[in-house]
Structures are given as structure tokens and as C-alpha cells.
Coordinates of C-alpha atoms and ligand atoms in Angstrom, one line a residue:
M1 CA 0.1 0.3 0.0
P2 CA 1.7 3.4 -0.9
L3 CA 2.8 5.2 1.9
I4 CA 2.6 9.3 2.0
V5 CA 3.9 11.9 4.2
Q6 CA 1.8 15.5 4.3
K7 CA 3.5 18.3 6.4
F8 CA 1.0 21.0 7.8
G9 CA 2.7 24.5 8.5
G10 CA 1.7 26.6 11.5
T11 CA -0.9 28.7 9.3
S12 CA -2.6 25.5 8.2
V13 CA -3.1 24.4 11.9
A14 CA -3.6 28.1 13.2
D15 CA -7.1 27.4 14.8
S16 CA -9.5 23.9 15.5
Q17 CA -11.4 24.5 12.0
K18 CA -8.2 24.3 10.0
I19 CA -7.1 21.5 12.1
L20 CA -10.1 19.8 11.2
A21 CA -9.6 20.9 7.4
A22 CA -5.9 19.5 7.4
A23 CA -7.2 16.1 9.5
R24 CA -10.3 16.0 6.3
K25 CA -7.0 15.9 4.0
A26 CA -5.0 12.8 5.9
V27 CA -8.2 10.6 5.9
R28 CA -9.4 11.2 2.3
A29 CA -5.7 10.6 1.2
Q30 CA -6.2 6.9 3.5
Q31 CA -9.3 6.6 2.3
E32 CA -7.7 6.5 -1.4
G33 CA -5.7 3.7 0.0
N34 CA -2.5 5.7 1.0
R35 CA -1.0 4.8 4.4
V36 CA -0.6 8.5 6.4
V37 CA 2.3 10.1 8.1
M38 CA 1.1 13.4 9.2
V39 CA 3.8 16.1 10.4
V40 CA 2.8 19.2 12.1
S41 CA 4.2 22.5 13.2
A42 CA 3.1 24.5 16.2
M43 CA -0.1 26.4 15.8
G44 CA 0.2 29.9 14.2
K45 CA 2.8 32.0 15.4
N46 CA 3.2 30.0 18.4
T47 CA 6.9 29.3 18.5
D48 CA 7.1 33.3 18.1
V49 CA 5.2 33.7 21.4
L50 CA 6.9 31.1 22.8
V51 CA 10.5 32.9 21.7
D52 CA 9.3 36.5 23.1
L53 CA 8.0 35.0 26.6
A54 CA 11.9 33.3 26.7
H55 CA 13.0 36.7 26.1
E56 CA 10.7 38.7 28.5
I57 CA 12.6 36.5 30.9
T58 CA 16.1 37.0 29.8
D59 CA 18.4 38.1 27.3
S60 CA 20.2 34.9 26.9
P61 CA 17.9 31.9 27.5
P62 CA 20.0 28.8 27.9
A63 CA 19.7 26.6 24.6
R64 CA 18.7 23.3 26.2
E65 CA 15.8 25.4 27.8
M66 CA 14.8 27.1 24.6
D67 CA 14.5 23.3 23.0
M68 CA 12.6 22.4 26.2
L69 CA 9.9 25.2 26.0
L70 CA 9.6 25.3 21.6
S71 CA 8.7 21.8 21.6
T72 CA 5.5 22.4 23.4
G73 CA 4.0 24.1 20.5
E74 CA 4.1 21.2 18.5
Q75 CA 3.5 18.9 21.0
V76 CA -0.1 20.8 21.5
S77 CA -0.9 20.2 17.4
V78 CA -0.1 16.8 17.2
A79 CA -2.7 16.2 20.2
L80 CA -5.4 18.3 18.6
M81 CA -5.1 17.0 15.1
A82 CA -5.0 13.0 16.8
M83 CA -8.3 14.2 18.6
A84 CA -9.3 16.0 15.2
I85 CA -9.1 12.9 13.4
E86 CA -10.6 10.2 15.8
S87 CA -13.7 12.7 15.8
L88 CA -13.7 12.0 11.9
G89 CA -14.3 8.4 12.6
C90 CA -10.6 7.5 11.9
K91 CA -8.4 6.3 14.2
A92 CA -5.2 8.2 15.1
I93 CA -2.3 8.4 17.4
S94 CA 0.7 11.1 18.4
F95 CA 3.8 11.1 18.9
T96 CA 6.5 13.6 20.2
G97 CA 10.1 13.3 18.3
A98 CA 11.6 11.8 21.3
Q99 CA 8.6 8.7 20.6
I100 CA 9.3 8.4 17.4
G101 CA 13.4 7.9 17.6
I102 CA 14.5 10.6 16.0
R103 CA 17.8 11.2 17.0
T104 CA 20.0 14.6 17.1
D105 CA 23.0 15.6 18.0
S106 CA 23.2 18.2 21.1
T107 CA 23.4 21.3 19.5
H108 CA 20.7 22.9 21.1
T109 CA 18.2 24.4 18.7
K110 CA 20.2 23.8 15.8
A111 CA 20.5 20.5 16.1
R112 CA 21.1 17.6 13.1
I113 CA 19.1 14.3 12.7
H114 CA 21.8 11.4 13.4
S115 CA 18.9 8.4 13.2
I116 CA 15.3 7.6 12.7
S117 CA 13.9 4.0 14.0
T118 CA 10.5 3.2 12.3
D119 CA 9.3 0.2 14.4
R120 CA 6.9 2.1 16.2
M121 CA 5.7 4.4 13.4
R122 CA 5.1 1.0 11.0
K123 CA 3.6 -0.7 14.1
A124 CA 0.6 2.0 14.0
L125 CA 0.1 2.1 10.2
D126 CA 0.1 -1.6 10.1
G127 CA -2.5 -1.0 12.5
G128 CA -4.5 1.0 10.2
K129 CA -4.0 4.5 12.0
I130 CA -2.9 8.1 10.7
V131 CA 0.2 8.2 12.7
I132 CA 1.1 12.1 14.0
A133 CA 4.3 13.5 14.6
A134 CA 5.5 16.7 15.7
G135 CA 7.8 18.7 13.7
F136 CA 11.0 20.3 14.1
Q137 CA 12.1 18.3 17.2
G138 CA 14.0 15.4 18.5
T139 CA 16.1 14.2 21.4
D140 CA 20.0 13.7 21.9
E141 CA 21.7 10.7 23.3
D142 CA 21.1 11.7 26.4
Q143 CA 17.2 12.0 25.9
N144 CA 17.5 16.1 26.1
I145 CA 15.1 17.4 23.8
T146 CA 16.5 19.2 20.8
T147 CA 14.8 21.4 18.2
L148 CA 16.1 21.4 14.3
G149 CA 16.7 25.1 13.8
R150 CA 13.3 27.3 12.6
G151 CA 11.3 26.1 10.0
G152 CA 12.6 22.6 10.7
S153 CA 9.3 20.8 10.5
D154 CA 10.1 20.6 6.5
T155 CA 12.9 18.4 7.5
T156 CA 11.2 16.3 9.4
A157 CA 8.8 15.8 7.1
V158 CA 10.9 14.9 4.7
A159 CA 13.3 12.8 6.8
L160 CA 10.5 10.9 7.8
A161 CA 9.6 10.1 3.9
A162 CA 13.2 9.6 3.7
V163 CA 13.4 6.7 6.3
L164 CA 10.0 5.6 5.3
G165 CA 10.8 5.0 1.7
A166 CA 7.1 7.3 0.9
D167 CA 6.0 7.5 -2.1
A168 CA 5.1 11.0 -1.3
C169 CA 6.0 14.2 0.4
E170 CA 3.4 16.9 0.6
I171 CA 4.6 20.2 2.2
F172 CA 0.8 21.9 2.8
T173 CA 1.4 25.5 3.6
D174 CA 0.0 29.1 3.1
V175 CA 0.9 29.6 -0.6
D176 CA 0.3 27.2 -3.4
G177 CA 3.8 26.4 -4.4
V178 CA 7.4 27.8 -5.0
Y179 CA 7.5 31.0 -6.7
T180 CA 9.8 32.7 -8.9
T181 CA 10.3 35.2 -5.4
D182 CA 8.3 35.7 -2.2
P183 CA 4.8 36.5 -3.5
R184 CA 4.5 38.9 -0.4
A185 CA 7.5 40.9 -1.5
L186 CA 6.6 41.2 -5.2
P187 CA 3.1 40.2 -6.1
E188 CA 4.2 39.3 -10.1
A189 CA 6.0 36.6 -8.7
R190 CA 4.8 33.5 -11.1
R191 CA 4.1 30.0 -9.4
V192 CA 6.6 27.5 -11.1
R193 CA 5.5 23.7 -11.9
Q194 CA 8.9 22.5 -11.2
V195 CA 12.1 23.1 -9.8
S196 CA 15.2 20.8 -9.6
Y197 CA 16.9 19.9 -5.8
D198 CA 20.3 22.2 -6.6
E199 CA 18.1 25.0 -7.5
M200 CA 15.9 24.4 -4.4
L201 CA 18.4 24.3 -2.0
E202 CA 20.4 27.7 -3.3
L203 CA 16.9 29.5 -3.0
A204 CA 16.1 28.2 0.2
S205 CA 19.5 29.1 1.3
L206 CA 19.7 32.5 -0.1
G207 CA 16.1 33.6 1.6
A208 CA 12.9 31.7 0.2
G209 CA 11.5 30.8 3.4
V210 CA 9.0 28.5 2.0
M211 CA 10.8 25.4 2.6
H212 CA 13.7 24.8 5.3
S213 CA 16.7 24.2 3.3
R214 CA 18.4 21.5 5.0
S215 CA 15.2 19.7 4.3
I216 CA 15.9 19.5 0.8
E217 CA 19.5 18.6 1.4
F218 CA 17.5 15.6 2.6
A219 CA 15.3 15.0 -0.4
K220 CA 18.3 15.1 -2.7
K221 CA 20.2 12.9 -1.1
F222 CA 17.5 10.3 -0.9
S223 CA 15.9 11.3 -3.8
V224 CA 12.4 12.1 -2.1
P225 CA 10.0 13.8 -4.5
I226 CA 8.6 16.8 -2.5
H227 CA 5.2 18.8 -3.4
V228 CA 4.5 22.2 -2.0
R229 CA 0.9 22.5 -1.8
S230 CA -2.0 25.0 -0.4
S231 CA -3.5 24.3 2.4
F232 CA -6.4 25.7 1.6
S233 CA -7.4 24.3 -1.9
D234 CA -6.7 20.7 -3.8
Q235 CA -5.0 22.5 -6.8
P236 CA -1.5 20.9 -7.7
G237 CA 1.4 23.2 -6.1
T238 CA 5.2 22.8 -7.0
I239 CA 7.3 19.6 -7.6
I240 CA 10.9 19.5 -6.4
T241 CA 12.5 16.9 -8.1
D242 CA 15.9 15.9 -9.9
R243 CA 15.2 17.9 -12.6
P244 CA 14.4 21.9 -13.3
E245 CA 11.1 23.4 -14.9
A246 CA 12.2 24.1 -18.4
Q247 CA 15.6 22.8 -19.6
G248 CA 18.5 25.6 -20.5
Q249 CA 16.7 28.4 -18.6
A250 CA 19.1 30.5 -17.0
V251 CA 17.3 32.0 -14.0
S252 CA 14.3 30.5 -12.3
G253 CA 14.2 32.3 -9.2
A254 CA 15.3 35.5 -7.5
T255 CA 15.5 35.8 -3.4
L256 CA 16.0 38.7 -0.7
V257 CA 17.9 38.4 2.3
K258 CA 16.7 41.9 3.9
N259 CA 18.6 42.1 7.0
E260 CA 22.6 41.2 6.5
A261 CA 25.8 43.0 7.9
R262 CA 29.1 43.5 5.9
V263 CA 32.5 43.5 7.1
T264 CA 35.4 44.4 6.0
V265 CA 39.0 43.3 7.4
L266 CA 41.8 45.7 5.3
G267 CA 45.2 45.4 5.4
V268 CA 45.6 41.4 6.0
P269 CA 49.1 39.7 5.4
D270 CA 48.3 38.4 1.8
K271 CA 49.7 34.6 2.8
P272 CA 48.5 31.3 3.3
G273 CA 46.9 30.7 6.9
T274 CA 44.8 34.3 7.2
S275 CA 41.3 33.3 6.2
L276 CA 41.8 29.9 8.4
A277 CA 42.7 32.6 11.1
L278 CA 40.0 34.9 10.2
F279 CA 37.0 32.4 9.9
S280 CA 37.7 29.7 12.4
K281 CA 37.7 32.4 15.2
I282 CA 33.9 33.2 13.8
A283 CA 32.8 29.5 13.3
A284 CA 34.1 29.3 17.0
Q285 CA 30.8 31.2 17.7
N286 CA 28.7 29.3 15.7
I287 CA 27.9 32.2 13.6
S288 CA 27.5 31.0 9.5
V289 CA 29.6 33.1 7.0
D290 CA 28.2 34.1 3.6
M291 CA 29.4 36.1 1.1
I292 CA 32.8 35.4 1.4
V293 CA 35.4 37.8 -1.2
Q294 CA 38.8 38.3 -1.1
N295 CA 40.6 40.9 -2.6
V296 CA 43.7 39.8 -4.7
G297 CA 46.5 41.3 -2.9
A298 CA 48.3 44.5 -3.6
E299 CA 51.8 45.0 -1.7
A300 CA 51.8 41.4 0.1
R301 CA 48.4 42.9 1.9
A302 CA 44.9 41.7 1.1
D303 CA 41.3 42.7 1.9
I304 CA 38.6 40.0 3.1
S305 CA 35.3 40.9 3.3
F306 CA 32.4 38.6 3.9
T307 CA 28.6 38.9 5.3
V308 CA 26.6 37.7 8.6
P309 CA 23.2 37.8 9.5
R310 CA 22.7 40.7 10.9
D311 CA 21.5 40.1 14.3
E312 CA 24.8 37.8 14.6
L313 CA 27.3 41.3 14.1
V314 CA 27.6 41.5 17.4
A315 CA 29.4 38.6 18.0
T316 CA 30.9 38.4 14.7
M317 CA 32.7 41.6 15.8
Q318 CA 34.3 40.3 19.0
A319 CA 36.0 37.4 16.9
V320 CA 36.6 40.1 14.1
E321 CA 38.5 42.0 16.3
A322 CA 40.5 39.5 18.5
A323 CA 41.6 38.2 14.9
A324 CA 42.4 41.3 13.5
A325 CA 44.7 42.2 16.5
E326 CA 46.7 38.8 15.9
L327 CA 47.0 39.0 11.9
G328 CA 48.0 42.4 12.3
A329 CA 45.1 43.9 10.0
E330 CA 45.7 47.7 9.1
D331 CA 41.6 48.2 9.7
F332 CA 38.4 46.8 9.8
S333 CA 34.7 48.1 8.8
R334 CA 31.2 47.4 8.9
D335 CA 28.2 48.3 7.2
E336 CA 24.7 47.1 9.1
N337 CA 22.2 48.4 6.4
V338 CA 23.0 46.1 3.7
S339 CA 20.7 43.3 2.0
K340 CA 21.5 40.5 -0.5
I341 CA 19.5 39.4 -3.6
S342 CA 20.6 36.5 -5.8
V343 CA 19.6 34.9 -8.8
V344 CA 19.3 30.9 -9.1
G345 CA 19.0 28.6 -12.3
L346 CA 21.0 25.6 -13.6
G347 CA 21.0 27.0 -17.0
M348 CA 23.3 30.0 -16.2
A349 CA 25.8 27.7 -15.5
T350 CA 26.9 26.9 -19.5
Q351 CA 25.5 30.5 -21.0
T352 CA 27.3 33.9 -20.7
G353 CA 26.0 37.3 -20.3
V354 CA 23.8 35.9 -17.0
A355 CA 25.7 38.3 -15.2
Q356 CA 25.6 41.4 -17.2
K357 CA 22.3 41.1 -17.7
M358 CA 21.8 41.3 -13.7
F359 CA 24.0 43.9 -13.3
R360 CA 22.6 46.4 -16.0
A361 CA 19.1 45.7 -14.8
L362 CA 20.6 47.1 -11.2
S363 CA 22.0 49.7 -12.7
E364 CA 19.3 50.9 -14.5
A365 CA 16.9 51.1 -11.4
G366 CA 20.3 53.3 -9.7
V367 CA 21.4 50.4 -7.4
N368 CA 24.9 50.4 -6.7
I369 CA 26.6 47.0 -6.1
Q370 CA 28.8 46.5 -3.2
M371 CA 29.7 43.1 -3.3
I372 CA 29.3 40.4 -6.3
T373 CA 30.0 36.7 -5.4
T374 CA 29.1 33.9 -8.1
S375 CA 28.6 30.2 -8.3
E376 CA 28.0 28.0 -11.1
I377 CA 24.5 28.4 -10.2
K378 CA 23.9 31.8 -8.3
I379 CA 24.9 35.0 -8.8
S380 CA 24.8 37.2 -5.2
V381 CA 24.8 40.9 -4.8
L382 CA 24.9 43.1 -1.6
V383 CA 23.1 46.3 -2.0
G384 CA 22.1 49.3 0.7
R385 CA 19.1 47.6 2.8
D386 CA 16.5 51.0 1.1
Q387 CA 17.2 49.8 -2.6
A388 CA 16.7 45.9 -1.9
T389 CA 12.8 45.7 -2.9
A390 CA 14.0 48.0 -6.0
A391 CA 16.6 46.1 -6.8
L392 CA 14.8 42.7 -6.4
R393 CA 11.8 44.0 -8.6
A394 CA 14.4 45.4 -11.5
V395 CA 16.4 41.8 -11.7
H396 CA 12.8 39.9 -11.6
R397 CA 11.7 41.8 -14.6
A398 CA 15.3 41.6 -16.5
F399 CA 14.9 38.2 -16.3
E400 CA 11.0 38.1 -17.2
L401 CA 10.3 35.6 -14.2
E402 CA 6.9 36.8 -14.1
K403 CA 5.9 34.6 -17.7
E404 CA 6.4 31.1 -18.4
P405 CA 9.8 30.1 -19.4
G406 CA 9.7 29.6 -23.2
S407 CA 6.3 31.4 -23.3
A408 CA 7.9 35.2 -23.6
G409 CA 11.6 36.1 -24.7
G410 CA 12.1 33.2 -26.6
A411 CA 15.1 32.4 -25.1
V412 CA 14.0 29.2 -23.7
T413 CA 13.3 26.6 -26.5
A414 CA 14.2 23.3 -24.6
E415 CA 12.5 20.0 -24.2
P416 CA 9.2 20.5 -22.3
A417 CA 9.3 19.9 -18.7
R418 CA 8.7 16.3 -17.4
A419 CA 6.4 16.1 -14.2
A420 CA 8.4 13.7 -11.9
N421 CA 7.0 10.4 -11.6
A422 CA 7.4 10.1 -7.9
N423 CA 7.5 6.1 -8.0
D424 CA 9.8 5.9 -10.7
I425 CA 12.5 8.0 -8.9
V426 CA 11.8 6.6 -5.6
A427 CA 12.2 2.7 -7.1
R428 CA 15.5 4.0 -9.2
L429 CA 16.9 4.7 -6.1
R430 CA 16.0 3.1 -2.9
G431 CA 18.8 0.5 -3.8
N432 CA 21.5 2.8 -2.4
M433 CA 19.3 4.6 -0.6
V434 CA 19.7 2.0 2.3
A435 CA 23.8 2.6 2.3
R436 CA 23.0 6.1 2.5
L437 CA 20.5 6.4 5.6
Q438 CA 22.7 5.7 8.3
G439 CA 24.5 9.1 8.0
M440 CA 21.0 11.1 7.6
E441 CA 22.8 14.9 7.5
D442 CA 26.3 13.7 8.1
L443 CA 28.0 15.8 5.3
T444 CA 28.4 13.9 1.8
I445 CA 31.3 14.8 -0.2
D446 CA 30.9 13.7 -3.9
D447 CA 33.9 15.4 -5.7
I448 CA 36.9 16.9 -5.4
A449 CA 38.2 18.5 -8.5
L450 CA 40.7 20.8 -10.1
D451 CA 40.4 22.8 -13.0
E452 CA 44.0 24.4 -14.3
T453 CA 42.2 25.6 -17.8
Q454 CA 41.7 29.5 -16.3
A455 CA 43.2 32.5 -15.7
R456 CA 42.3 35.4 -13.7
V457 CA 42.0 39.2 -14.2
T458 CA 41.5 42.0 -12.0
I459 CA 40.5 45.4 -12.5
T460 CA 41.6 47.2 -9.2
G461 CA 40.4 51.1 -8.2
V462 CA 37.1 50.3 -9.3
P463 CA 34.8 53.7 -8.5
D464 CA 32.0 52.8 -6.3
V465 CA 29.0 53.8 -8.4
P466 CA 26.2 52.1 -10.3
G467 CA 26.9 50.7 -13.8
L468 CA 30.6 50.2 -13.3
A469 CA 29.8 46.2 -13.0
A470 CA 27.3 46.3 -16.0
E471 CA 29.6 48.2 -18.3
V472 CA 32.8 45.8 -17.4
F473 CA 30.6 42.5 -18.1
E474 CA 28.5 43.8 -21.3
R475 CA 32.0 44.1 -23.2
I476 CA 33.3 41.1 -21.8
A477 CA 30.6 39.3 -23.1
A478 CA 30.3 41.0 -26.6
G479 CA 34.0 39.7 -26.7
N480 CA 32.1 36.3 -26.2
I481 CA 34.3 35.4 -23.4
F482 CA 33.0 33.2 -21.0
V483 CA 33.6 34.5 -17.2
D484 CA 33.2 31.5 -14.3
M485 CA 34.0 33.4 -10.8
I486 CA 33.0 36.6 -10.5
V487 CA 33.8 38.3 -7.3
Q488 CA 34.0 41.9 -6.1
S489 CA 34.5 43.8 -2.5
L490 CA 34.6 47.3 -1.5
G491 CA 38.2 48.2 -0.3
R492 CA 39.6 51.2 0.3
A493 CA 38.4 54.9 -0.1
G494 CA 34.9 53.8 -1.9
H495 CA 37.1 51.8 -4.2
A496 CA 36.6 48.0 -4.8
N497 CA 38.5 45.5 -7.0
L498 CA 36.8 43.5 -9.4
S499 CA 38.1 40.0 -10.2
F500 CA 37.1 37.2 -12.7
T501 CA 38.3 34.0 -14.3
V502 CA 38.1 33.0 -17.7
P503 CA 39.4 30.3 -20.1
Q504 CA 43.1 30.9 -20.5
A505 CA 42.7 30.8 -24.3
H506 CA 40.8 34.0 -23.4
L507 CA 42.8 35.8 -21.3
D508 CA 44.4 37.9 -24.0
R509 CA 41.0 39.3 -25.2
A510 CA 40.0 39.6 -21.8
L511 CA 42.8 41.6 -20.8
A512 CA 42.1 43.9 -23.8
V513 CA 38.7 44.5 -23.1
S514 CA 39.3 45.0 -19.4
R515 CA 42.3 47.5 -19.8
E516 CA 40.3 49.6 -22.1
T517 CA 37.5 49.7 -20.2
S518 CA 39.5 50.6 -17.0
A519 CA 40.8 53.6 -19.0
R520 CA 37.4 54.4 -20.0
L521 CA 35.9 54.5 -17.2
G522 CA 38.9 55.9 -14.5
C523 CA 40.0 52.3 -12.8
G524 CA 43.1 51.6 -11.5
P525 CA 45.5 48.7 -13.1
V526 CA 44.3 45.6 -14.4
T527 CA 46.4 42.6 -13.2
S528 CA 46.1 39.4 -14.1
A529 CA 47.7 35.9 -13.6
P530 CA 48.0 33.4 -16.9
K531 CA 47.5 30.0 -15.6
V532 CA 45.3 30.0 -12.0
A533 CA 43.9 26.5 -10.3
K534 CA 40.6 26.3 -9.1
L535 CA 39.9 23.5 -6.5
S536 CA 36.4 22.4 -5.8
V537 CA 34.8 20.3 -3.2
S538 CA 31.1 19.3 -4.1
G539 CA 28.5 17.5 -1.8
I540 CA 25.5 18.0 0.3
G541 CA 25.5 20.2 3.1
M542 CA 28.2 22.4 2.2
R543 CA 27.0 25.6 3.5
S544 CA 24.7 24.1 6.4
H545 CA 28.3 22.1 7.6
T546 CA 29.9 25.9 8.2
D547 CA 33.6 24.2 8.8
V548 CA 33.7 23.4 5.0
A549 CA 35.5 26.3 3.8
I550 CA 37.2 26.0 7.3
R551 CA 38.6 22.7 6.3
M552 CA 39.5 23.4 2.9
F553 CA 41.7 26.8 4.3
R554 CA 43.9 24.4 6.7
A555 CA 44.6 21.9 4.6
L556 CA 45.6 24.1 1.8
A557 CA 47.6 26.6 4.3
A558 CA 49.1 23.2 5.8
E559 CA 50.5 22.8 2.5
G560 CA 51.1 26.6 2.1
I561 CA 49.0 27.1 -0.7
N562 CA 47.5 30.8 -0.7
V563 CA 43.7 31.3 -1.4
A564 CA 43.3 34.2 -4.1
M565 CA 39.4 33.7 -4.5
I566 CA 36.8 31.5 -3.1
N567 CA 32.9 30.9 -3.7
T568 CA 30.4 29.4 -1.7
S569 CA 27.3 27.6 -2.8
E570 CA 24.8 24.7 -0.9
V571 CA 26.9 22.0 -3.0
R572 CA 29.8 23.5 -4.1
V573 CA 33.0 25.3 -2.3
N574 CA 35.2 26.6 -5.0
V575 CA 39.1 28.4 -4.0
V576 CA 41.6 29.7 -6.6
V577 CA 45.1 29.5 -6.0
D578 CA 48.4 29.4 -7.2
G579 CA 48.5 27.7 -11.3
A580 CA 51.5 25.9 -10.0
A581 CA 49.9 24.7 -6.8
G582 CA 46.6 23.1 -8.5
P583 CA 48.0 18.9 -8.2
K584 CA 49.4 19.8 -4.4
G585 CA 46.3 21.3 -3.3
L586 CA 43.9 18.4 -5.0
E587 CA 46.2 16.0 -2.7
C588 CA 45.7 17.7 0.4
L589 CA 42.1 18.1 -0.1
T590 CA 41.3 14.8 -0.6
K591 CA 43.1 13.5 2.3
A592 CA 41.3 16.5 4.4
F593 CA 37.9 15.3 3.2
A594 CA 38.6 11.4 2.8
D595 CA 35.9 10.7 5.8
A596 CA 33.3 12.5 4.1
L597 CA 34.0 11.4 0.6
V598 CA 31.3 8.6 -0.8
Ligands
LIG601 P1 4.7 27.1 7.3 O1 4.4 27.8 8.0 O2 3.5 26.3 6.4 O3 6.2 26.3 7.2 P2 6.5 29.3 6.0 O4 5.8 31.2 6.5 O5 7.3 28.7 6.3 O6 4.9 28.4 6.3 O7 6.9 29.6 4.2 C1 5.3 30.1 3.7 C2 6.0 31.1 3.3 O8 7.4 31.8 2.8 C3 4.9 32.4 1.9 O9 3.8 32.8 2.8 C4 5.6 33.0 1.7 O10 5.6 34.5 1.7 C5 7.2 32.7 1.7 N1 8.0 32.8 0.8 C6 9.4 32.9 0.5 N2 9.7 33.0 -0.8 C7 8.9 32.2 -1.3 C8 8.7 31.5 -2.6 N3 9.7 31.7 -3.4 N4 7.5 31.1 -2.8 C9 6.6 30.8 -2.2 N5 6.8 31.2 -0.9 C10 8.0 31.7 -0.3
LIG602 N1 7.4 25.8 14.8 C1 8.7 25.8 14.0 C2 9.1 27.6 13.8 O1 8.0 28.3 14.0 C3 8.8 24.8 13.4 C4 7.8 25.2 12.1 O2 7.1 25.4 12.2 O3 8.7 24.1 10.9 O4 9.9 27.7 13.4
LIG603 MG1 8.3 27.1 7.3

């Protein structure tokens, strides 16, 4: 008999009527011949209310007690849901995380799942009951209650679907699917029919709050197809699977993170170990660093900029001050009024001109770009918070995200998207799933690679005004030059450095264009490296396991290899090092990640 997991978020169980409506959906699914597991969140804004209560008592509630408190929200919902189902004449049983055997590590308030035992759930299902599991919680080895981080019920649902080998995992929420951007921020956003795991991973971690990003790590690792849909209708929503909505689409979604802060450490020694010293101090505070940009050094000094969530700035600055003193940095600065705008799409990995289109749209909207980072399938820029929504709108419009792919603009005409066939995918992958279930949320590395085909160009002294990045990359794209990594950061005296990599064969052309553009726009000298080595570590959980970049820095520093550029995404961390250091770098990274390689 097919098994289905249905998850209902806070708004979907906000009052007794909504709980009854959700119960009816589960009962209907059972009557249609499915075994049903429900995962429910705390009612409405109950978790926020509990968080506020804790902060009325103290500024720094102990994390263990926070978990004890927050887990009660879900306990209320599961009990009420079980009563609702019984009242409809069906059998149901509610379980807390501990009762189902969701075993986690002990990182209170952001615990990771180690294992889930299915015996009790299976027994109840065999007895014809609808199983109702509390989302977002588990217990550690010593039976302490833990929670998985805000929004973590999605992760419970997908994890249960994975261990039970469910045929479908439905996420019922207050929107009718995944949109091209948050429909609350931009009404013109469009619901997508389908989105790939890799795109959804990036979108979720870059601000698309509709799914907890760790739930997508699970979905990808265990090939669980997800259906995100409305609690308040029966319309189909969005399928998250291993395929994108349309092949070849450069951009499939845009995101905004409003409350970011930028920190720049100026004039640090440009030598191996510098990034390690800085970022390991920050990681020790359990803060995850986001955009990291290192300016290629001048006079053996480099500037490192990065962003953190604004509410972690105070703790970050304590770590930065200590690191700056230790490293003999010249100065450091910060800006707490910045926001991050990103675009995501599988197609951009193979197309030229995507970055340029984004930068042009921002320039035309009068938005100044403070920082740029890219990865294979995303481009992120940092802008002033007062311009954030205008920036999002401009970018959304430039890529015509409000239109069905292929229906306008003419850019996308590839093979039609095929709706995922859940049974197909699950059957195909069940074989190798069993072996992977042990690790659950452990870091999985599937590739460590060296690319020795690229060269670097850096334009120094770029004036910090709107339109410059657009100008540079339009000229580059006009020369048919494929740009891979792009980083831009704010340096001294309001000037930025703009670095990018191109195929070695394109270096001369890229340099000619860059020198000409630099002279015309009043930038500083253009420098280059004819051969750089790009080292990549790919896998699942690259960013939620905050120590991946640190492990890379540590391994490279131990071999005396200096990191010139870095970019990170959910599925990959890339570093650019000196061309001659490639093979040695590959060897030491392979050793450093041996335990996580699958
Ligand atoms: P739940 O309580 O059901 O888990 P959430 O509030 O966590 O619901 O997620 C749903 C919300 O996510 C929507 O109301 C919407 O405003 C927001 N959201 C952000 N980005 C997106 C997006 N790209 N597509 C759809 N919804 C989004
Ligand atoms: N109730 C928790 C929260 O609000 C978990 C969830 O809803 O996913 O974050
Ligand atoms: Mg949610």
C-alpha cells in the first residue's frame, strides 16, 4: 500500500477549524488507499510567542531550555490533530520526536538528525492508524529534547519520507507552491510547476523561506520528490525533484535577504593561513559566514569582506577584533544596512551574459552593487537595504520571471519539463538509499576536482558607483568570453576590486577589453594571472556544515598554498590558488575530506 507523508505548517493548523480541515485531507488520503504520516508544526505564531516569552525573562536563555520550551508548541498540535482525526471516525496516534526515535546531535536550537527508528510508526500504520508526528524536534543521546532550527518541520517531514521510503511527501502551506520570488515581496511573482533540488537548495538558503533548506538536502540525498501545495485548496502546487522546470533556463528564481551585515578586514597579510585564522574564530562562535570575498592582494596585503546575518553582527565583531589584532590587520569596517539579492538557475552554468544582464538591470534601477559573488548556479549581490525591494523587482523583471519559461522572451525553447514520476524515482534510488540512511544529515562529499584551464583578471580601483559592473561585463560578453567566477568587494576609499576568471585561451581578449574599459571609466591598473588552479569540493550540506570552507583553508594553509579567490554555494566550495599549486592542492583536499567522501 502506498505511503504518503503530509506536513502542515503553522498557518495551516492555526485554529481548530484549520486543524479539522487538515485532518480531513489526511483522512481522504487514507480513504484513497494510502498509509498516512502527518507532520505538524506549532499552531500559528505559537513558536514566536514562546521565543518572545523567553526573552521577557532573560536576554540569553540557555539553549537547552529553549528547546524544552519550543518543543511544546508542536506537542499541542499533534494531540489536537489526533483528536480531530478520531472525531472524523478514523484511528490516529500522536508522537513526539522522542517517541518516534528521532535521534539528533546535541547542538541545541539547531540540532542535526543522526537517525530515526521506524518500528513504532510502522506498527501504528499496520494497525490502520494515521500517524501524527511532531515536527522540528528530536532528542539527543542523553534524552535531552532538541530542535532542528526555525522552520525545521519541513526537515522532519522529508526525513520521515526518506526513512519510510514514502511514495510522496506533501508540504501543505499558506502559498500554493514555490514562486519565482516571495509573492509577499513581489506580487508579480509566478508559481513554478517544478524546480530542481539544486535550485531549491540555493533558493532556500538564499532567502526563499517557503522551505527549510536542510529539508532539501535530505530530499536530494535520498531522492524524495516533494510537492509544495496550498492547505486551502486542492490545486496542484510545485514539484521539487531532480529536474528543472525547463531545460536551459538561465534564471529560475530570485531571492532577497533583507537583514545582512557586511564586515571588511583591511590590509591583512596576503599569505597562507590568513583566511583560516579569521574564519575559524568566527565559526567558533557558531556563526555561519555567507558571501566571502578576498581582494587579490597589493603589496602583500589583502582585504577580506564577508557577510553575516545582521543579528549576529555583535558576536561576529568580537571575533573579528580578536582576529584582526592577531593578524596585524590595518583596519576593519562594517555596514549593518545591507541586503542580499540573488538569482538562481541551472542554465547559467553554461550560458554567457547572465551576470551582465543582472548588473545592467540593477544599474538602470540606480542600485549600487557593493559586493558580488557567484557560483555555478547563482549570482549574489549586496546592496543598500533602502534599495533592496527595487533591486529585487528590477532583477525579477530583467529575467522575465513573471512569464512562463518559453512563452515569452524566446530564450528558452528546450525540451518540455516532465512532471516527476514519484514512483519511478523512488524505485530507481531505493537500492542505494539504504546505505546512505545511516549518515542522515552528515556531510557528504561526492567530488573533489581540479580545473587548470582558467586565468584570472583583476580590475583594481573600480569607483563605487552604479553601472560599473554592468559596463565591464557587457564588454566582456560582447567579446564572447565565458566568465566563470566573479568576485567584487569594497576596498579602501570607496574603491572596489573586481576579479573574474576566464578560460586561458580568452585571457588576451579579456585583458584588452578590461584595460580599455578601465581606462575609460577611470579605474586603476588591471592585473592578471595567466594560469590559476580552481579547486572544488562538491557534495551535499556544504554550507549548513559551516566548517567545510575552514577545513579547506586549513588543509591548503598546511601545504603553504595561498587562496586568492573563494566562492561558496550549497553544493560546492571553489577556491582559486596559484596555477602551480593545483596538483598539491588537490592531493591535500582529498586527504582532508577522506572521511566524508562517498
Ligand atoms: P509554513 O508555516 O507552512 O511552514 P512558511 O511561512 O514557513 O510556512 O513558508 C511560507 C511562506 O514563504 C509564504 O507565505 C511566502 O511568503 C514565503 N516565501 C518566501 N519565498 C517564497 C517563494 N519563493 N515561494 C513561495 N513562498 C515564499
Ligand atoms: N514551529 C517551528 C517554527 O516556527 C518549526 C516549523 O514551523 O517548521 O520555526
Ligand atoms: Mg516553514
